[in-house]
Amino acid sequence: MSWSVLEALRTNPDVLKESLKKRYLPTDLVDKALELDAKWREAVTELNRLRERRNEINRAIPRASPDERQELIKRSKELGAKVKELEDLVKKLSEERDAILMSLPSIVHESVPEGPDDTYNVPVRFWGVPRVPKSKLERFKEETSGFDVEYQLVDWEPKGHADELELVLKQGDTLKAAQVSGSRFFYLFKDIVWLEQALIMFALDHITKKGFIPVLPPYMMREQYYLGVTDLETFKDSIYKVEGEDLYLIATSEHPLIAMHAGDTFTEDELPRLYVGVSPCFRKEAGTHGKDTKGIFRVHQFTKVEQIVYSKPEESWEWHERLIRNAEEIYQQLEIPYRIVNIAAGDLGACAAKKYDLEAWFPAQGRYRELVSCSNCVDWQSYRLRIKLDRKGRREFVHTLNSTALATTRTICAILENHQREDGVVEIPKVLRRYLEPFEAAPKEVIEPIKKLLKE
RNA sequence: GCCGGGGUGCCCUAGCCAGGAAGGGGGCUGGCCUGGAGAGCCAGUGGCCCACUGGGCCGCGAGGGUUCAAAUCCCUCCCCCGGCGCCA
């Protein structure tokens, strides 16, 4: 049983180097790890030999005569000192090697586009008929170049999602939230609260119909498990620590849903295992100062419905396609035009071997913006957390996949722009109707501006 | 939070007091047997290293310590069960 990256390191290091080059990462770590691994194996072999000799002596001690005993103890002590020395060396070498191994990202899939950053991401398909204000036509043409995307030209300017929420509808307040909690927090009121609840129920309904098991996970996790599900860069920049405790607030339910099976062994008939998590997500958003500062597009906390798959290795690529299709169905039913983008290797997180984003059209910005991320992490997480597949005695690591089904705040932003009428009223997607119907106070067809914010 | 009892391989369990190669049962997999099944019998069923008909090392919740030698003794931590306290 071996991790694909470790196996590649030992049997075909060039594959690993090619993958790192594709990600625009340095390849010298591969040679370094290879060297440390060779030294470690040599030292372990020697250590095992020494321990064997010492064990032989130790086993003879209880049966030895008193005279012999003193001599044997003396020899065992001498060997023990050498063993200790070598143990320290082995520990040092394996720690250095593992530090490198743990920093190595997944081997990228052959279909992943090459390129250092998100400008090399490749759109693979478009859906819907975007409404394009005249002022944004040029940008729309840029965003859809190479594709013949049908669109509807509008002769008025939709309000941006932030202004629509806070100034037109007056059902959100990020200024007050900033005073109380800081930037990137929000208060949402009235119809938007109902809208968020309906979105969660709609996504949960849609995904559970496909056999996914709904899960409410813990919202905090220990560091040990966090390092099993994510890479250090993401960890440092996005995860909140609870002061004085070995606990971190989850950045997505993917993390506790993957850690849930740490150390477990699946049999073949237990896979695929499908889960849909619902949870708040907490993100520091370090290093994003100045980006999307208005409204609730980029915030420290939001609710997300998340699809998780544990699959047999040979089925994971098929599941990757299915997960993104599931997400697409949600946005089709919400009548939000989008495109699917194949993320370039240089823009890919360490866990993922391939990632699709679903980007919704935002008429006021004249851009497609990320609403969904869908990754195949292959055996990167399962190796770290020892999540295995037992194939009649032979063991492999399972593959893990994750995809957003629906993140509430960003979806609300997309609805506010795409379903906005010229008079400022926002039409509620019809598919949400059944999740609003039971509640007297909930809006049913449209969200209309209210006179005053509730807190005033 | 306090007191007590626990954590042993896929599951259950013995071993712990009194340190000296982790034993038994169940399940599963393979083999023998059978017309077939069952029973019975045999083997395998954690990780790693070297050699590739084999051998060895580590592993008893995690990490340290004592010792020639630790599942066993000592320390710290985690988790589970019971009782008390607190509590939506």
XYZ file of C-alpha atoms (C1' of nucleotides) in Angstrom:
544
model
C 0.000 0.000 0.000
C 1.413 3.266 -0.960
C 0.512 6.855 -1.498
C 0.658 7.771 -5.196
C 3.105 10.597 -4.481
C 5.441 8.398 -2.381
C 5.244 5.654 -4.964
C 6.086 8.098 -7.730
C 8.985 9.425 -5.670
C 10.512 5.962 -5.373
C 9.702 4.485 -8.766
C 9.302 7.385 -11.167
C 10.464 10.716 -9.732
C 10.255 12.402 -13.149
C 6.467 12.130 -13.088
C 6.513 13.962 -9.787
C 8.826 16.643 -11.154
C 6.658 17.130 -14.232
C 3.643 17.586 -11.992
C 5.460 20.165 -9.866
C 6.637 22.014 -12.990
C 3.058 22.123 -14.211
C 2.153 23.796 -10.923
C 5.049 26.213 -11.285
C 6.620 24.868 -8.100
C 10.321 24.091 -7.561
C 11.344 20.481 -8.219
C 14.481 20.332 -6.078
C 12.457 19.004 -3.159
C 11.990 15.769 -5.067
C 15.740 15.111 -5.161
C 16.060 16.123 -1.547
C 13.264 13.758 -0.484
C 14.732 10.953 -2.576
C 18.113 11.413 -0.916
C 16.617 11.516 2.580
C 14.510 8.455 1.838
C 17.554 6.470 0.698
C 19.509 7.497 3.809
C 16.525 6.656 5.993
C 16.144 3.177 4.501
C 19.825 2.503 4.995
C 19.699 3.676 8.613
C 16.508 1.719 9.350
C 18.053 -1.464 8.009
C 21.108 -0.985 10.218
C 18.940 -0.105 13.204
C 16.853 -3.232 12.760
C 20.011 -5.335 12.665
C 21.275 -3.789 15.914
C 17.932 -4.230 17.626
C 17.823 -7.842 16.532
C 21.177 -8.527 18.202
C 20.183 -6.704 21.336
C 16.882 -8.596 21.527
C 18.746 -11.896 21.236
C 20.909 -10.966 24.202
C 17.976 -9.724 26.237
C 16.123 -12.957 25.656
C 19.111 -14.926 26.950
C 19.426 -12.906 30.165
C 16.662 -14.575 32.232
C 18.069 -18.019 31.458
C 21.700 -17.142 32.028
C 23.722 -18.003 35.092
C 24.507 -15.082 37.455
C 28.049 -14.704 36.080
C 26.967 -14.711 32.461
C 24.139 -12.386 33.287
C 26.406 -9.488 34.250
C 28.361 -9.913 31.030
C 25.185 -10.030 28.906
C 23.734 -6.954 30.578
C 26.955 -5.117 29.887
C 26.842 -6.071 26.192
C 23.160 -5.177 25.954
C 23.864 -1.771 27.452
C 26.600 -1.147 24.901
C 24.320 -2.111 22.061
C 21.547 -0.073 23.611
C 23.670 3.047 23.390
C 24.294 2.430 19.687
C 20.608 1.713 19.137
C 19.664 4.961 20.811
C 22.123 6.832 18.622
C 20.755 5.275 15.456
C 17.180 5.764 16.594
C 17.836 9.474 16.870
C 19.295 9.501 13.363
C 16.367 7.550 11.926
C 13.919 9.849 13.673
C 15.682 12.925 12.331
C 15.854 11.570 8.778
C 12.238 10.450 8.704
C 11.061 13.746 10.143
C 12.946 15.670 7.473
C 11.705 13.356 4.727
C 8.112 13.440 5.960
C 8.170 17.226 6.233
C 8.928 17.314 2.512
C 6.468 14.557 1.683
C 3.701 16.324 3.559
C 4.396 19.496 1.598
C 4.163 17.751 -1.780
C 0.906 18.345 -3.636
C -1.190 15.814 -5.498
C 0.044 14.766 -8.925
C -2.010 16.846 -11.355
C -4.322 15.086 -13.774
C -3.353 15.163 -17.451
C -6.458 17.183 -18.355
C -5.468 20.085 -16.079
C -4.395 23.158 -18.071
C -0.860 24.378 -17.582
C -0.208 27.874 -16.292
C 0.965 29.749 -13.224
C -2.269 31.444 -12.164
C -6.002 31.855 -12.634
C -5.604 33.692 -15.942
C -4.755 30.272 -17.406
C -7.986 28.673 -16.201
C -9.875 27.218 -19.143
C -13.667 27.565 -19.549
C -15.133 24.238 -20.596
C -18.826 25.065 -21.024
C -21.393 27.804 -20.570
C -25.035 27.574 -19.505
C -27.919 30.028 -19.542
C -28.699 33.277 -21.275
C -26.849 35.985 -19.346
C -28.317 39.467 -19.164
C -25.640 41.843 -20.302
C -25.867 45.620 -19.754
C -24.550 47.577 -22.747
C -21.670 48.948 -20.671
C -20.502 45.390 -19.903
C -20.803 43.966 -23.423
C -17.115 44.242 -24.161
C -16.191 42.423 -20.964
C -18.803 39.782 -21.655
C -17.260 39.148 -25.071
C -13.864 38.759 -23.392
C -15.219 36.359 -20.792
C -16.882 34.194 -23.417
C -14.268 34.371 -26.163
C -13.966 31.150 -28.077
C -17.547 30.212 -27.210
C -20.766 31.216 -28.895
C -22.831 32.160 -25.858
C -26.353 33.421 -26.368
C -27.064 36.548 -24.298
C -29.714 39.178 -23.693
C -28.658 42.783 -24.030
C -30.342 45.071 -21.458
C -30.474 48.831 -21.667
C -30.427 49.534 -17.937
C -27.750 49.086 -15.326
C -28.486 46.488 -12.655
C -27.340 47.464 -9.191
C -24.362 45.589 -7.801
C -25.313 42.908 -5.276
C -23.962 44.952 -2.345
C -25.894 48.124 -3.182
C -28.998 46.135 -4.034
C -28.902 44.376 -0.664
C -28.079 47.326 1.549
C -29.363 50.416 -0.283
C -32.264 49.218 -2.408
C -33.784 46.288 -0.490
C -32.330 47.501 2.826
C -32.233 43.958 4.156
C -28.571 43.701 4.978
C -26.097 45.767 6.972
C -22.376 45.257 6.782
C -21.506 48.609 8.345
C -23.123 47.816 11.663
C -21.592 44.329 11.516
C -18.187 45.902 10.919
C -18.629 47.988 14.054
C -19.620 44.969 16.120
C -17.425 42.233 14.615
C -15.156 43.808 12.000
C -15.084 43.915 8.229
C -16.457 41.015 6.195
C -19.261 40.276 8.625
C -22.936 40.947 8.022
C -26.398 41.270 9.416
C -29.114 39.943 7.112
C -32.790 40.646 7.686
C -36.297 39.542 6.829
C -36.721 38.149 3.310
C -33.013 37.439 2.937
C -33.119 35.248 6.044
C -35.952 33.232 4.524
C -34.138 33.145 1.212
C -31.030 31.694 2.849
C -33.036 29.007 4.649
C -34.858 28.111 1.440
C -31.569 27.850 -0.460
C -30.163 25.457 2.140
C -33.282 23.271 2.073
C -33.384 23.297 -1.730
C -29.746 22.214 -2.069
C -30.078 19.608 0.677
C -33.237 18.270 -0.937
C -31.610 18.071 -4.357
C -28.441 16.304 -3.219
C -30.066 13.862 -0.789
C -32.372 12.735 -3.625
C -29.237 11.370 -5.253
C -28.443 9.175 -2.294
C -26.097 11.430 -0.348
C -26.358 11.064 3.447
C -27.026 14.390 5.181
C -24.593 15.260 7.989
C -24.288 18.004 10.587
C -20.581 17.903 11.490
C -18.645 19.416 14.388
C -17.787 23.052 13.671
C -14.392 22.815 15.377
C -11.525 20.398 14.808
C -8.166 19.491 16.344
C -4.980 20.549 14.607
C -3.855 16.965 13.940
C -6.938 16.330 11.839
C -6.771 19.719 10.177
C -3.308 18.943 8.856
C -4.750 15.739 7.413
C -7.350 17.468 5.280
C -5.653 20.625 4.104
C -2.314 22.074 3.097
C -0.399 24.523 5.233
C -0.957 27.527 2.950
C -4.733 27.210 3.103
C -4.498 26.423 6.774
C -2.521 29.549 7.667
C -4.555 31.918 5.533
C -8.049 30.724 6.195
C -8.428 28.872 9.486
C -9.440 30.504 12.778
C -7.886 29.148 15.988
C -9.807 28.971 19.239
C -7.683 30.663 21.856
C -6.330 28.393 24.572
C -7.690 25.207 22.975
C -6.396 22.771 20.398
C -9.369 23.619 18.203
C -9.927 25.380 14.901
C -13.169 26.635 13.392
C -13.969 24.707 10.234
C -13.509 26.490 6.913
C -15.907 24.052 5.253
C -17.784 20.915 6.273
C -15.512 19.051 3.868
C -12.914 19.040 6.630
C -14.874 17.297 9.419
C -16.594 15.074 6.844
C -13.255 13.765 5.597
C -11.692 13.561 9.074
C -14.784 11.571 10.100
C -13.284 8.441 8.533
C -9.684 8.915 9.697
C -8.146 5.515 10.372
C -11.114 3.639 8.907
C -10.941 0.813 6.390
C -13.721 0.422 3.835
C -14.531 -2.800 2.048
C -15.238 -2.591 -1.676
C -18.996 -2.931 -1.240
C -19.008 0.043 1.158
C -17.863 2.424 -1.586
C -18.774 4.878 -2.901
C -19.783 6.579 0.341
C -21.735 9.784 -0.308
C -22.330 12.566 2.191
C -23.831 16.015 2.070
C -22.714 18.313 4.860
C -24.463 21.446 6.047
C -22.504 23.864 8.189
C -21.302 27.374 8.747
C -17.864 28.026 7.264
C -15.353 30.340 8.918
C -12.546 31.925 6.919
C -9.912 34.434 7.853
C -9.544 35.653 4.248
C -6.001 36.726 5.076
C -4.244 38.263 2.100
C -7.422 39.350 0.373
C -7.455 42.942 1.597
C -9.123 45.239 -0.866
C -10.819 42.395 -2.783
C -14.621 42.312 -2.769
C -14.869 44.561 0.257
C -18.509 45.470 -0.287
C -21.505 43.343 0.521
C -21.511 39.668 1.399
C -19.584 38.179 -1.517
C -16.401 37.553 0.462
C -17.094 37.162 4.172
C -15.641 35.505 7.271
C -18.660 33.320 7.804
C -21.299 31.741 5.605
C -23.380 28.607 5.354
C -22.561 25.930 2.829
C -24.100 22.697 1.615
C -21.230 20.449 0.566
C -21.015 17.188 -1.368
C -18.446 14.612 -0.253
C -17.523 11.352 -1.945
C -15.259 8.537 -0.783
C -14.650 6.420 -3.857
C -12.606 3.554 -5.207
C -9.530 4.967 -6.959
C -10.660 3.825 -10.396
C -14.029 5.564 -10.039
C -12.987 8.954 -8.725
C -12.746 10.735 -12.074
C -16.252 9.687 -12.953
C -17.433 11.011 -9.579
C -15.649 14.288 -10.185
C -17.773 14.854 -13.279
C -20.946 13.824 -11.445
C -20.326 16.223 -8.571
C -19.951 19.222 -10.833
C -23.074 18.165 -12.735
C -25.006 18.018 -9.469
C -23.925 21.573 -8.696
C -24.840 22.662 -12.219
C -28.343 21.271 -11.817
C -28.781 23.444 -8.741
C -27.795 26.632 -10.554
C -29.845 25.711 -13.606
C -32.909 25.387 -11.416
C -32.066 28.687 -9.750
C -31.896 30.132 -13.282
C -28.456 31.618 -12.817
C -26.254 31.648 -15.940
C -22.829 30.178 -15.309
C -19.746 28.689 -16.823
C -17.585 25.767 -15.770
C -13.870 26.423 -15.593
C -11.029 23.917 -15.492
C -8.565 25.373 -12.981
C -4.938 25.760 -14.129
C -2.291 23.704 -12.360
C -0.634 26.770 -10.838
C -3.914 27.900 -9.300
C -4.693 24.469 -7.839
C -4.508 23.734 -4.091
C -2.099 21.061 -2.906
C -4.827 18.516 -2.116
C -6.464 18.614 -5.522
C -5.376 16.708 -8.609
C -8.012 18.583 -10.609
C -10.581 21.242 -9.849
C -13.609 22.671 -11.592
C -15.124 25.957 -10.545
C -18.670 26.944 -11.325
C -18.684 30.665 -11.965
C -21.954 32.581 -12.093
C -22.525 35.554 -14.323
C -22.743 38.834 -12.384
C -24.371 41.408 -14.710
C -23.391 44.475 -12.681
C -19.753 43.421 -12.499
C -19.704 42.102 -16.043
C -17.804 39.069 -14.822
C -18.188 35.413 -14.046
C -17.470 34.833 -10.351
C -16.768 31.644 -8.395
C -19.721 30.074 -6.588
C -18.685 26.423 -6.527
C -15.425 24.511 -6.221
C -15.291 20.863 -7.144
C -12.074 18.938 -6.450
C -10.762 15.428 -6.779
C -8.207 15.052 -3.985
C -7.354 11.476 -5.056
C -5.353 9.851 -2.227
C -3.827 13.050 -0.804
C -6.191 13.328 2.178
C -6.755 9.592 2.630
C -3.010 8.938 2.889
C -2.627 11.537 5.634
C -5.654 10.307 7.538
C -5.125 6.608 6.737
C -8.500 6.039 5.096
C -8.121 2.689 3.428
C -9.841 0.334 1.041
C -9.534 -3.385 1.785
C -9.477 -5.408 -1.428
C -9.506 -8.961 -0.108
C -6.384 -8.438 1.953
C -4.667 -5.965 -0.358
C -4.944 -2.407 0.917
C -5.162 0.842 -1.003
C -6.060 4.379 -0.072
C -9.539 5.550 -1.053
C -10.020 8.654 -3.150
C -11.807 11.647 -1.660
C -13.742 14.314 -3.538
C -15.561 17.434 -2.507
C -17.798 19.918 -4.214
C -19.880 22.808 -3.112
C -23.554 22.201 -3.659
C -24.493 25.694 -2.590
C -22.853 28.463 -0.570
C -25.555 30.780 0.699
C -23.995 34.232 0.660
C -22.552 34.050 -2.827
C -25.690 32.501 -4.211
C -27.705 35.321 -2.669
C -25.364 37.793 -4.408
C -25.907 36.017 -7.727
C -29.686 36.069 -7.274
C -29.665 39.755 -6.336
C -27.948 40.648 -9.611
C -29.421 38.115 -12.033
C -33.033 38.237 -10.863
C -33.151 41.963 -10.258
C -35.774 43.952 -12.144
C -35.317 47.464 -13.364
C -37.520 48.712 -10.514
C -35.181 47.187 -7.953
C -37.441 44.292 -7.020
C -35.761 40.861 -6.945
C -37.639 37.874 -8.305
C -37.279 34.692 -6.275
C -36.376 31.621 -8.355
C -39.513 29.508 -8.729
C -37.790 26.378 -7.513
C -37.503 27.916 -4.029
C -41.228 28.477 -3.755
C -42.004 25.174 -2.034
C -39.429 25.884 0.659
C -40.996 29.278 1.415
C -44.644 28.328 1.097
C -45.125 26.864 4.622
C -44.055 30.093 6.312
C -46.426 33.010 6.662
C -43.760 35.653 7.040
C -41.629 34.366 4.183
C -41.637 36.088 0.790
C -43.026 33.955 -2.018
C -42.455 35.488 -5.432
C -40.401 38.628 -5.036
C -38.258 40.509 -2.564
C -39.304 44.109 -2.372
C -37.448 47.063 -0.908
C -38.422 47.892 2.677
C -38.571 51.454 3.957
C -36.074 51.189 6.754
C -33.466 48.844 8.144
C -34.784 46.974 11.159
C -32.107 48.274 13.448
C -32.955 51.908 12.804
C -14.890 20.463 36.830
C -14.321 16.371 40.759
C -14.226 10.922 42.083
C -14.077 5.916 40.289
C -13.608 2.139 36.200
C -11.701 1.451 31.362
C -8.930 1.836 26.068
C -5.005 -4.905 23.659
C -4.642 -6.356 15.863
C -11.329 -6.045 11.682
C -14.716 -7.157 16.423
C -14.768 -9.281 21.550
C -11.438 -10.780 25.238
C -6.956 -12.931 28.507
C -2.394 -10.960 30.094
C -1.285 -5.717 34.074
C -1.260 -6.357 40.941
C 4.050 -9.759 41.095
C 8.335 -6.646 33.912
C 11.195 -11.558 30.349
C 9.010 -13.417 22.378
C 0.709 -10.764 22.628
C -2.746 -16.030 24.016
C -7.990 -17.369 23.168
C -12.822 -16.681 20.700
C -15.605 -14.462 16.617
C -15.789 -12.470 11.734
C -13.577 -12.217 6.963
C -10.203 -14.266 2.920
C -7.745 -18.452 0.801
C -6.751 -23.788 0.852
C -7.925 -29.047 2.053
C -12.376 -32.022 2.173
C -17.493 -32.350 -0.730
C -21.731 -33.922 -6.310
C -22.866 -29.030 -3.886
C -23.386 -26.655 0.820
C -22.367 -27.074 5.965
C -19.285 -29.028 9.637
C -14.275 -30.089 10.429
C -9.065 -29.155 9.633
C -4.917 -25.806 7.911
C -3.123 -20.971 6.727
C -3.649 -15.739 6.352
C -6.037 -11.372 8.312
C -1.572 -3.597 11.641
C 2.865 -0.750 9.741
C 7.922 -0.826 8.021
C 12.931 -2.509 6.249
C 16.263 -5.885 3.845
C 16.473 -10.030 0.876
C 12.791 -11.504 -3.105
C 11.726 -20.176 -1.910
C 13.054 -16.199 3.565
C 14.267 -13.112 7.694
C 14.025 -9.054 10.903
C 12.184 -4.508 13.259
C 8.250 -1.705 15.294
C 3.254 -1.998 17.156
C -1.247 -3.106 23.205
C -5.275 5.075 23.075
C -0.941 9.257 22.202
C 3.707 11.118 23.913
C 7.685 10.939 27.400
C 10.453 8.323 31.498
C 12.600 4.066 34.528
C 15.070 -0.741 33.079
C 19.595 -5.208 30.064
C 14.248 -5.783 29.032
C 7.643 -2.367 29.375
C 0.862 -4.179 27.249
C 2.752 -4.687 32.449
C 6.040 0.269 36.676
C 6.117 6.102 36.752
C 4.594 11.066 34.522
C 1.638 14.153 31.022
C -2.284 14.282 27.603
C -6.663 12.298 24.654
C -11.008 9.447 24.499
C -15.024 6.073 26.443
C -18.276 4.271 30.648
C -20.502 5.141 35.712
C -21.442 8.646 39.813
C -21.517 13.834 41.613
C -21.718 19.005 40.146
C -23.122 22.559 36.356
C -26.253 23.418 32.150
C -29.620 24.835 26.573
